[in-house]
Amino acid sequence: MKQFLVTGGAGFIGSALVRFLIDHTEHQVVVVDKLTYAGNLASLAPVQHNPRFAFEQVDIGDRAGLDRVLAQYQPDCIMHLAAESHVDRSIDGPMAFIETNIVGTYQLLEAARHYWNGMADARKQQFILHHISTDEVFGDLHGTDDFFTETTPYAPSSPYSASKASSDHLVRAWMRTYGLPIIVTNCSNNYGPYHFPEKLIPLTIINALAGKPLPVYGNGSQIRDWLYVEDHARALYTVVSSGKSGETYNIGGHNERRNLEVVETLCDLLDELAPQQRAAGLTRYRDLITFVTDRPGHDLRYAIDAGKIARELGWTPQETFESGIRKTVEWYLANPEWWQSILNGSYRAERLGLTTSR
Ligand SMILES: NC(=O)c1ccc[n+]([C@@H]2O[C@H](COP(=O)([O-])OP(=O)(O)OC[C@H]3O[C@@H](n4cnc5c(N)ncnc54)[C@H](O)[C@@H]3O)[C@@H](O)[C@H]2O)c1
């Protein structure tokens, strides 16, 4: 049994990872999360009372806070997911992205390096810091048959992807310069349960149910490679358990879809699964689709070659886009209280009573 430290564990992917670790392994997990607007303890409710789970509300920019948590929990590995993650927010206000994604990652690396230097030899050799990053660091692809590999040069487009690219470089430099054992993964777009309603898929489902317009940027022809979040959680555990220190692994779903196609698929599923929730006078959810001015610098196509993780570590996604998107719509229909508490802001107040420390 190992002690895992997961930063950003109250977020979308982090909470899926923590639920996976508690449900499918024997390991102990401590979550370090600042609880920004994107952090939601309700996403950790299924594991909250497990004795192997602990939560610490700490900002990764707070070095003293990180030192305390590392000394208290003595983790065998750190999985670093804490980040500002929404591209549109990075365009409106890049500073938080610089502070958390770059400076915060730097503080975490320094705290981890000092902690690792003080570890006993046997544990020191097993230690790993796993940095979770995005395929957006590679910029975009214009053809239809090329893919991002682990050696694709970095060419980020947005303040978000530039800040993530910076953090990837810092993480690799801490290995090269100080010997800190690290692994980096770059993953494509995730979707699934507990996804914050500002992102395309949950926003579309929730707006559709409310009879509101379904905004699609430009003409909706941007292509993303979609991965079901639970497949990503399993990939991250595979990498941190069996990956080689110093390596990078790309993770993708082999599910390229145009944004418009994604929105249309969601509308069709809602027509099938929730016809009675259509607003009065609406005969199909597709009629709510509204094209809006494109995002500045919007990348055209992302697509991941996930061959290395399949060949070397035996990971492939279990969900197809069709099975994953259906599960996702079903989850949002079955769990309105989770997303309604975000829409009405009560999820932030609920935090007060929920923090736990082991
Ligand atoms: N969502 C995707 O499609 C996707 C794809 C590839 C990679 N990623 C990467 O995976 C990671 C997780 O993404 P996500 O979608 O779950 O993000 P998210 O926005 O849902 O969650 C981020 C979490 O980090 C926490 N956080 C933010 N700033 C913090 C700080 N300064 N200190 C401590 N905690 C802080 C938030 O409270 C939140 O719980 C990110 O690093 C992101 O770049 C995301």
XYZ file of C-alpha atoms and ligand atoms in Angstrom:
402
model
C 0.000 0.000 0.000
C 1.346 3.399 -1.024
C 0.518 6.949 -0.058
C -0.593 9.024 -3.062
C -0.713 12.806 -3.011
C -3.069 14.180 -5.684
C -3.096 17.928 -6.370
C -6.304 19.259 -7.909
C -8.204 16.213 -6.631
C -11.455 18.153 -6.227
C -11.539 18.975 -9.946
C -13.015 17.041 -12.845
C -10.168 14.649 -13.693
C -8.571 14.733 -10.229
C -11.784 13.563 -8.549
C -12.185 10.765 -11.129
C -8.611 9.686 -10.351
C -9.211 9.772 -6.584
C -12.450 7.791 -6.909
C -10.530 5.261 -9.034
C -7.657 4.989 -6.509
C -9.996 4.468 -3.561
C -12.373 2.100 -5.387
C -9.854 -0.001 -7.354
C -6.616 -0.006 -5.335
C -5.519 -0.398 -1.714
C -3.581 2.873 -1.675
C -4.047 5.857 0.604
C -4.826 9.195 -1.003
C -4.409 12.727 0.230
C -5.893 15.459 -1.957
C -4.275 18.903 -2.003
C -6.675 21.424 -3.498
C -7.217 25.164 -3.128
C -10.912 24.795 -3.964
C -11.114 27.454 -6.636
C -14.447 27.884 -8.438
C -13.568 24.599 -10.270
C -12.994 22.540 -7.129
C -16.051 20.752 -5.792
C -15.995 18.523 -2.730
C -19.298 16.995 -3.849
C -17.274 15.236 -6.577
C -15.371 13.482 -3.773
C -18.478 12.620 -1.751
C -18.379 8.930 -2.850
C -14.977 8.483 -1.128
C -15.203 11.142 1.558
C -15.734 8.753 4.487
C -13.182 6.174 3.397
C -10.387 5.911 6.000
C -7.795 5.811 3.175
C -8.878 9.271 1.977
C -7.829 12.675 3.320
C -8.312 16.228 2.099
C -6.126 19.294 2.624
C -7.237 22.698 1.412
C -3.862 24.085 0.327
C -2.813 26.324 -2.558
C 0.092 24.799 -4.514
C 1.593 28.299 -4.526
C 1.882 28.081 -0.718
C 5.286 26.508 -0.132
C 4.931 26.297 3.656
C 1.557 24.580 3.232
C 3.050 22.068 0.793
C 6.005 21.370 3.112
C 3.616 20.672 5.972
C 1.462 18.269 3.919
C 4.511 16.410 2.568
C 5.971 16.030 6.074
C 2.641 14.899 7.513
C 1.614 12.366 4.836
C 5.043 11.211 3.536
C 3.756 10.376 0.024
C 5.363 7.764 -2.227
C 4.189 9.635 -5.295
C 2.694 12.960 -6.277
C 0.171 13.212 -9.094
C -0.067 16.845 -10.100
C -3.386 17.904 -11.642
C -4.016 21.254 -9.929
C -4.342 23.908 -12.600
C -6.463 26.627 -14.036
C -7.924 24.706 -16.943
C -10.457 26.729 -18.946
C -9.159 28.285 -22.190
C -11.830 31.027 -22.319
C -10.961 32.138 -18.779
C -7.272 32.235 -19.731
C -8.113 34.672 -22.533
C -10.155 36.917 -20.212
C -7.669 36.796 -17.305
C -4.324 35.065 -17.865
C -2.771 35.984 -14.495
C -4.319 33.128 -12.491
C -2.936 30.727 -15.123
C 0.573 32.106 -14.707
C 0.274 31.968 -10.909
C -1.072 28.435 -10.572
C 0.116 26.602 -13.667
C 3.629 28.062 -13.768
C 4.523 29.517 -10.352
C 2.419 26.945 -8.482
C 4.092 24.086 -10.358
C 7.475 25.615 -9.548
C 6.591 25.744 -5.833
C 5.401 22.138 -5.943
C 8.614 21.041 -7.687
C 10.753 22.771 -5.078
C 8.748 21.333 -2.193
C 8.903 17.863 -3.802
C 12.642 18.160 -4.440
C 13.415 18.995 -0.818
C 11.095 16.282 0.432
C 12.621 13.728 -1.980
C 16.188 14.682 -1.001
C 15.322 13.864 2.603
C 13.769 10.451 1.879
C 15.431 7.189 2.930
C 17.235 5.540 -0.020
C 14.833 2.648 -0.650
C 11.752 4.904 -0.798
C 13.648 7.616 -2.638
C 14.285 5.276 -5.556
C 10.594 4.455 -5.846
C 9.390 8.073 -5.654
C 7.794 9.677 -8.715
C 6.186 13.028 -9.484
C 3.622 12.587 -12.262
C 2.735 15.822 -14.047
C -0.623 15.716 -15.829
C -0.693 17.906 -18.925
C -2.618 18.469 -22.114
C -2.257 17.912 -25.848
C -2.929 21.655 -26.260
C 0.803 22.307 -25.636
C 1.423 21.065 -29.210
C -0.717 23.766 -30.851
C -3.023 22.488 -33.564
C -3.024 20.234 -36.613
C -4.327 21.342 -39.980
C -4.246 18.108 -41.974
C -6.593 15.270 -41.210
C -4.108 12.431 -40.938
C -1.290 13.685 -38.723
C -1.184 13.142 -34.966
C 0.605 14.510 -31.904
C 3.314 12.144 -30.705
C 5.574 12.394 -27.661
C 8.184 14.171 -29.812
C 5.940 16.760 -31.488
C 7.473 20.228 -30.895
C 5.611 22.541 -28.532
C 3.618 25.390 -30.150
C 0.933 26.487 -27.658
C -1.727 28.952 -28.833
C -3.618 30.205 -25.767
C -2.504 31.584 -22.388
C -3.797 28.288 -20.929
C -1.763 26.034 -23.207
C 1.315 28.294 -22.940
C 1.152 28.084 -19.142
C 0.807 24.287 -19.298
C 3.725 24.104 -21.759
C 5.825 26.149 -19.314
C 4.957 23.790 -16.491
C 5.930 20.754 -18.628
C 9.334 22.358 -19.290
C 9.854 23.117 -15.596
C 9.002 19.545 -14.610
C 11.465 18.086 -17.143
C 14.162 20.577 -16.097
C 13.802 19.493 -12.450
C 14.653 15.964 -13.506
C 17.528 16.933 -15.781
C 19.030 19.429 -13.325
C 18.209 17.996 -9.900
C 17.487 14.343 -10.687
C 13.898 14.519 -9.365
C 12.091 11.458 -10.821
C 9.212 12.634 -12.983
C 6.777 11.415 -15.626
C 4.708 13.650 -17.907
C 1.442 12.702 -19.624
C -0.248 14.813 -22.293
C -3.895 14.000 -22.777
C -6.652 14.942 -25.193
C -10.046 16.454 -24.243
C -11.804 14.628 -21.440
C -15.533 14.288 -20.881
C -17.762 12.403 -18.455
C -19.495 12.714 -15.072
C -18.680 15.608 -12.676
C -17.519 17.916 -15.511
C -17.863 21.607 -14.602
C -20.761 23.139 -16.562
C -18.628 25.769 -18.334
C -17.133 23.132 -20.687
C -18.731 22.226 -24.032
C -20.374 18.877 -23.203
C -21.926 19.633 -19.784
C -22.836 23.159 -20.901
C -24.702 21.762 -23.885
C -26.617 19.202 -21.808
C -27.581 21.699 -19.111
C -28.522 24.514 -21.493
C -30.575 22.099 -23.594
C -32.541 20.941 -20.547
C -33.167 24.596 -19.640
C -34.328 25.400 -23.194
C -31.438 27.857 -23.610
C -29.377 28.415 -26.784
C -26.531 25.920 -27.385
C -23.534 28.063 -28.349
C -21.142 26.622 -30.961
C -17.982 28.576 -31.775
C -17.533 29.624 -35.433
C -18.996 26.966 -37.709
C -18.309 24.148 -35.231
C -15.701 22.497 -37.433
C -12.961 22.343 -34.752
C -11.919 18.743 -34.172
C -11.139 17.340 -30.721
C -10.098 13.845 -29.693
C -12.428 12.898 -26.812
C -11.487 10.594 -23.954
C -13.905 9.353 -21.289
C -12.584 10.618 -17.948
C -12.599 7.200 -16.269
C -10.397 5.860 -19.080
C -8.024 8.749 -18.352
C -7.987 7.954 -14.610
C -7.052 4.347 -15.404
C -4.356 5.539 -17.820
C -2.865 7.815 -15.158
C -2.725 4.969 -12.654
C -1.141 2.700 -15.282
C 1.523 5.310 -16.020
C 2.334 6.136 -12.407
C 2.548 2.414 -11.512
C 4.344 1.016 -14.577
C 5.718 3.969 -16.586
C 9.421 4.727 -16.801
C 10.850 7.693 -14.922
C 11.765 10.537 -17.290
C 9.339 9.398 -19.999
C 6.402 11.168 -21.585
C 3.211 9.326 -22.572
C 0.461 10.722 -24.768
C -3.059 9.660 -23.819
C -5.979 9.869 -26.238
C -9.316 8.322 -26.984
C -9.067 7.667 -30.761
C -12.352 9.580 -30.926
C -12.007 12.578 -33.202
C -15.210 14.546 -33.517
C -16.122 17.997 -34.826
C -17.558 20.223 -32.097
C -20.827 20.548 -34.040
C -21.055 16.750 -34.302
C -20.608 16.494 -30.507
C -23.395 18.993 -29.862
C -25.702 17.280 -32.362
C -25.018 13.877 -30.772
C -25.920 15.295 -27.358
C -29.159 16.758 -28.754
C -30.121 13.422 -30.310
C -29.406 11.545 -27.070
C -31.491 14.046 -25.110
C -34.335 13.638 -27.623
C -34.181 9.904 -26.874
C -33.587 10.032 -23.101
C -35.339 13.231 -22.012
C -38.011 14.141 -24.584
C -40.388 15.259 -21.813
C -37.881 17.884 -20.615
C -37.887 19.740 -23.961
C -39.105 23.303 -23.616
C -42.684 23.933 -24.792
C -42.900 24.179 -28.571
C -39.478 22.597 -29.170
C -39.668 19.477 -31.334
C -35.958 18.609 -31.216
C -33.056 19.849 -29.086
C -30.984 20.545 -32.232
C -33.151 23.614 -32.851
C -31.398 25.306 -29.891
C -27.985 25.250 -31.637
C -26.669 28.825 -32.106
C -23.423 29.704 -33.852
C -21.393 32.370 -31.995
C -18.259 34.375 -32.862
C -15.231 32.102 -32.783
C -12.759 32.173 -29.883
C -9.592 34.146 -30.762
C -6.680 31.857 -31.685
C -9.012 28.847 -31.712
C -7.088 25.673 -32.549
C -8.522 23.733 -35.485
C -7.689 20.119 -34.770
C -6.115 18.120 -31.948
C -5.464 14.408 -32.354
C -3.301 12.154 -30.245
C -1.212 9.180 -31.273
C -1.597 7.053 -28.129
C 0.485 4.198 -29.564
C 3.326 4.404 -27.047
C 1.182 3.912 -23.921
C -0.639 1.039 -25.671
C 2.586 -0.700 -26.783
C 4.666 -0.142 -23.666
C 2.105 -0.172 -20.856
C -0.839 -2.013 -22.405
C -3.382 0.792 -21.863
C -6.175 1.412 -24.355
C -9.488 3.180 -23.757
C -12.469 0.999 -22.854
C -15.191 3.432 -23.888
C -16.040 4.338 -27.458
C -17.340 7.870 -27.974
C -20.854 6.455 -28.409
C -20.795 4.488 -25.143
C -19.062 7.247 -23.154
C -21.283 10.077 -24.330
C -24.411 8.051 -23.567
C -23.145 7.329 -20.032
C -22.379 11.025 -19.624
C -25.862 12.198 -20.647
C -27.411 9.539 -18.399
C -25.243 10.738 -15.488
C -26.280 14.397 -15.911
C -29.927 13.376 -16.113
C -29.602 11.244 -12.954
C -27.576 13.768 -10.928
C -29.196 17.194 -11.353
C -28.427 18.117 -7.733
C -24.655 18.003 -8.507
C -24.815 20.534 -11.339
C -27.690 22.592 -9.952
C -25.607 23.319 -6.825
C -22.959 24.754 -9.154
C -25.473 26.811 -11.120
C -26.949 28.308 -7.938
C -23.553 28.688 -6.212
C -24.441 26.585 -3.155
C -21.556 24.150 -3.843
C -19.145 26.779 -2.540
C -20.969 27.168 0.780
C -21.134 23.381 1.222
C -17.348 23.265 1.368
C -17.196 24.728 4.824
C -18.399 21.623 6.604
C -16.675 19.050 4.437
C -12.895 19.304 4.748
C -11.264 16.282 6.342
C -7.750 15.576 7.479
C -6.352 12.175 8.397
N -10.142 18.641 -18.841
C -9.429 18.186 -19.878
O -9.986 17.876 -20.935
C -7.933 18.033 -19.745
C -7.251 17.371 -20.775
C -5.876 17.162 -20.629
C -5.219 17.605 -19.507
N -5.898 18.264 -18.536
C -5.154 18.690 -17.340
O -5.599 17.891 -16.260
C -5.587 18.640 -15.057
C -6.956 18.608 -14.424
O -7.905 19.168 -15.339
P -9.437 19.311 -14.930
O -10.226 19.410 -16.164
O -9.775 18.269 -13.918
O -9.411 20.750 -14.227
P -10.466 21.397 -13.236
O -10.439 22.859 -13.553
O -11.752 20.670 -13.259
O -9.829 21.165 -11.793
C -8.694 21.820 -11.330
C -8.584 21.608 -9.829
O -7.378 22.265 -9.383
C -7.675 23.039 -8.234
N -6.748 24.163 -8.199
C -6.687 25.217 -9.060
N -5.718 26.056 -8.681
C -5.128 25.520 -7.583
C -4.050 25.915 -6.753
N -3.398 27.056 -6.959
N -3.691 25.107 -5.718
C -4.360 23.943 -5.481
N -5.411 23.548 -6.235
C -5.780 24.312 -7.271
C -9.127 23.468 -8.412
O -9.719 23.828 -7.181
C -9.741 22.232 -9.039
O -10.179 21.335 -8.045
C -5.119 20.043 -15.441
O -3.755 20.139 -15.141
C -5.368 20.133 -16.924
O -4.430 20.985 -17.541
C -7.247 18.485 -18.629
